[in-house]
Amino acid sequence: MSDSNLLSGRTFVMISSTASEVNADDPTRFVYEEADGVIWGTYTGDTVVQGRFVGTRDDDRLVLMYVHALKAGPRAAGRSDSRIESLPDGRLRLVEHFTFDGDDTPQVSVCEELPTR
């Protein structure tokens, strides 16, 4: 996964998370941008009103910091370490190990790339 802009323009949806139940009708949707290994993007849906992330990618590993506003009112922030996997149909999957600031409980989420049209 040496493409320096591998994730740029790709959209992923959350399919599972240990932190909360995923709303199948309105899953969290992540839009990624990348330039030479620097990652940034936005996310919204499910329990999130609006979120932002920034970080870096080294081969198949992402290290990100994130913050989002929740529909319930407060905000959440934290750090994640993700692994990029290739799916048989050519799409990508992100397996994310993360923690929220102020809570060291390890969490895991899985996101899959939406098919291109």
Tab-separated table of C-alpha atoms in Angstrom:
chain	number	residue	atom	x	y	z
A	1	MET	CA	0.000	0.000	0.000
A	2	SER	CA	2.640	2.405	-1.078
A	3	ASP	CA	0.368	4.820	-3.001
A	4	SER	CA	1.004	8.170	-1.272
A	5	ASN	CA	-2.630	9.216	-1.793
A	6	LEU	CA	-4.304	5.824	-1.280
A	7	LEU	CA	-7.225	7.053	0.851
A	8	SER	CA	-7.897	10.368	-0.876
A	9	GLY	CA	-11.530	10.689	-1.941
A	10	ARG	CA	-12.636	7.372	-0.431
A	11	THR	CA	-15.768	7.072	1.706
A	12	PHE	CA	-16.216	4.447	4.424
A	13	VAL	CA	-19.159	3.462	6.622
A	14	MET	CA	-18.968	1.952	10.084
A	15	ILE	CA	-20.207	-1.628	10.162
A	16	SER	CA	-19.357	-2.493	13.778
A	17	SER	CA	-18.082	-0.888	16.981
A	18	THR	CA	-17.502	-1.992	20.547
A	19	ALA	CA	-18.235	1.580	21.736
A	20	SER	CA	-21.866	1.651	20.569
A	21	GLU	CA	-24.478	-0.134	18.509
A	22	VAL	CA	-24.251	0.854	14.828
A	23	ASN	CA	-27.411	2.334	13.320
A	24	ALA	CA	-27.804	0.361	10.065
A	25	ASP	CA	-30.149	3.024	8.633
A	26	ASP	CA	-27.736	5.906	9.333
A	27	PRO	CA	-24.224	4.520	9.950
A	28	THR	CA	-21.352	6.890	10.579
A	29	ARG	CA	-19.877	7.886	7.208
A	30	PHE	CA	-16.201	8.877	6.943
A	31	VAL	CA	-14.743	10.844	4.019
A	32	TYR	CA	-10.959	10.596	3.756
A	33	GLU	CA	-8.351	12.816	2.110
A	34	GLU	CA	-4.643	12.097	1.909
A	35	ALA	CA	-1.561	13.859	0.592
A	36	ASP	CA	1.816	12.172	0.893
A	37	GLY	CA	0.852	10.177	3.975
A	38	VAL	CA	-0.952	12.980	5.810
A	39	ILE	CA	-4.590	12.018	6.470
A	40	TRP	CA	-7.592	14.239	7.256
A	41	GLY	CA	-11.324	14.108	6.857
A	42	THR	CA	-14.837	14.399	8.192
A	43	TYR	CA	-17.510	12.095	9.529
A	44	THR	CA	-21.179	12.262	10.426
A	45	GLY	CA	-24.133	9.966	11.047
A	46	ASP	CA	-25.454	7.635	13.731
A	47	THR	CA	-24.661	9.373	17.066
A	48	VAL	CA	-22.340	12.007	15.501
A	49	VAL	CA	-23.495	15.455	14.380
A	50	GLN	CA	-20.105	16.400	12.917
A	51	GLY	CA	-16.590	15.028	13.322
A	52	ARG	CA	-13.060	15.770	12.127
A	53	PHE	CA	-9.867	13.714	12.123
A	54	VAL	CA	-6.226	14.234	11.206
A	55	GLY	CA	-3.190	11.978	11.269
A	56	THR	CA	-0.674	10.043	9.230
A	57	ARG	CA	-0.427	6.827	7.249
A	58	ASP	CA	2.626	4.589	7.054
A	59	ASP	CA	1.984	1.711	4.614
A	60	ASP	CA	-1.129	-0.065	5.982
A	61	ARG	CA	-1.211	1.756	9.351
A	62	LEU	CA	-3.098	4.949	10.233
A	63	VAL	CA	-2.547	6.968	13.394
A	64	LEU	CA	-5.287	9.569	13.904
A	65	MET	CA	-6.647	12.056	16.402
A	66	TYR	CA	-10.354	12.861	16.241
A	67	VAL	CA	-13.048	15.025	17.776
A	68	HIS	CA	-16.796	15.044	17.209
A	69	ALA	CA	-20.002	16.614	18.453
A	70	LEU	CA	-22.611	14.105	19.592
A	71	LYS	CA	-26.350	14.308	18.934
A	72	ALA	CA	-26.823	13.818	22.686
A	73	GLY	CA	-24.997	17.100	23.314
A	74	PRO	CA	-21.417	16.654	24.525
A	75	ARG	CA	-18.312	16.152	22.446
A	76	ALA	CA	-15.911	13.211	22.251
A	77	ALA	CA	-12.266	13.127	21.268
A	78	GLY	CA	-9.525	10.551	21.170
A	79	ARG	CA	-6.823	8.683	19.309
A	80	SER	CA	-6.825	5.687	17.036
A	81	ASP	CA	-4.469	3.225	15.390
A	82	SER	CA	-5.996	1.561	12.328
A	83	ARG	CA	-5.002	-1.200	9.949
A	84	ILE	CA	-5.985	-1.092	6.266
A	85	GLU	CA	-7.143	-4.397	4.787
A	86	SER	CA	-8.013	-5.196	1.168
A	87	LEU	CA	-11.391	-6.812	0.506
A	88	PRO	CA	-11.772	-9.443	-2.259
A	89	ASP	CA	-13.720	-6.990	-4.454
A	90	GLY	CA	-10.939	-4.360	-4.296
A	91	ARG	CA	-12.549	-2.093	-1.680
A	92	LEU	CA	-10.740	-1.328	1.568
A	93	ARG	CA	-11.615	-2.111	5.182
A	94	LEU	CA	-10.311	-0.157	8.191
A	95	VAL	CA	-9.935	-1.968	11.516
A	96	GLU	CA	-9.555	0.750	14.138
A	97	HIS	CA	-8.321	0.382	17.712
A	98	PHE	CA	-9.216	3.546	19.601
A	99	THR	CA	-9.685	5.187	22.975
A	100	PHE	CA	-11.639	8.236	24.030
A	101	ASP	CA	-9.873	11.027	25.934
A	102	GLY	CA	-10.443	10.488	29.657
A	103	ASP	CA	-11.299	6.798	29.201
A	104	ASP	CA	-8.538	4.244	28.630
A	105	THR	CA	-11.008	1.476	27.724
A	106	PRO	CA	-9.781	-0.014	24.435
A	107	GLN	CA	-12.401	-0.014	21.667
A	108	VAL	CA	-12.496	-1.502	18.161
A	109	SER	CA	-14.504	-0.442	15.115
A	110	VAL	CA	-14.632	-1.728	11.562
A	111	CYS	CA	-15.400	0.458	8.556
A	112	GLU	CA	-15.759	-0.615	4.941
A	113	GLU	CA	-15.332	1.458	1.831
A	114	LEU	CA	-18.484	2.244	-0.099
A	115	PRO	CA	-18.444	0.902	-3.654
A	116	THR	CA	-17.719	3.513	-6.307
A	117	ARG	CA	-20.489	4.154	-8.790
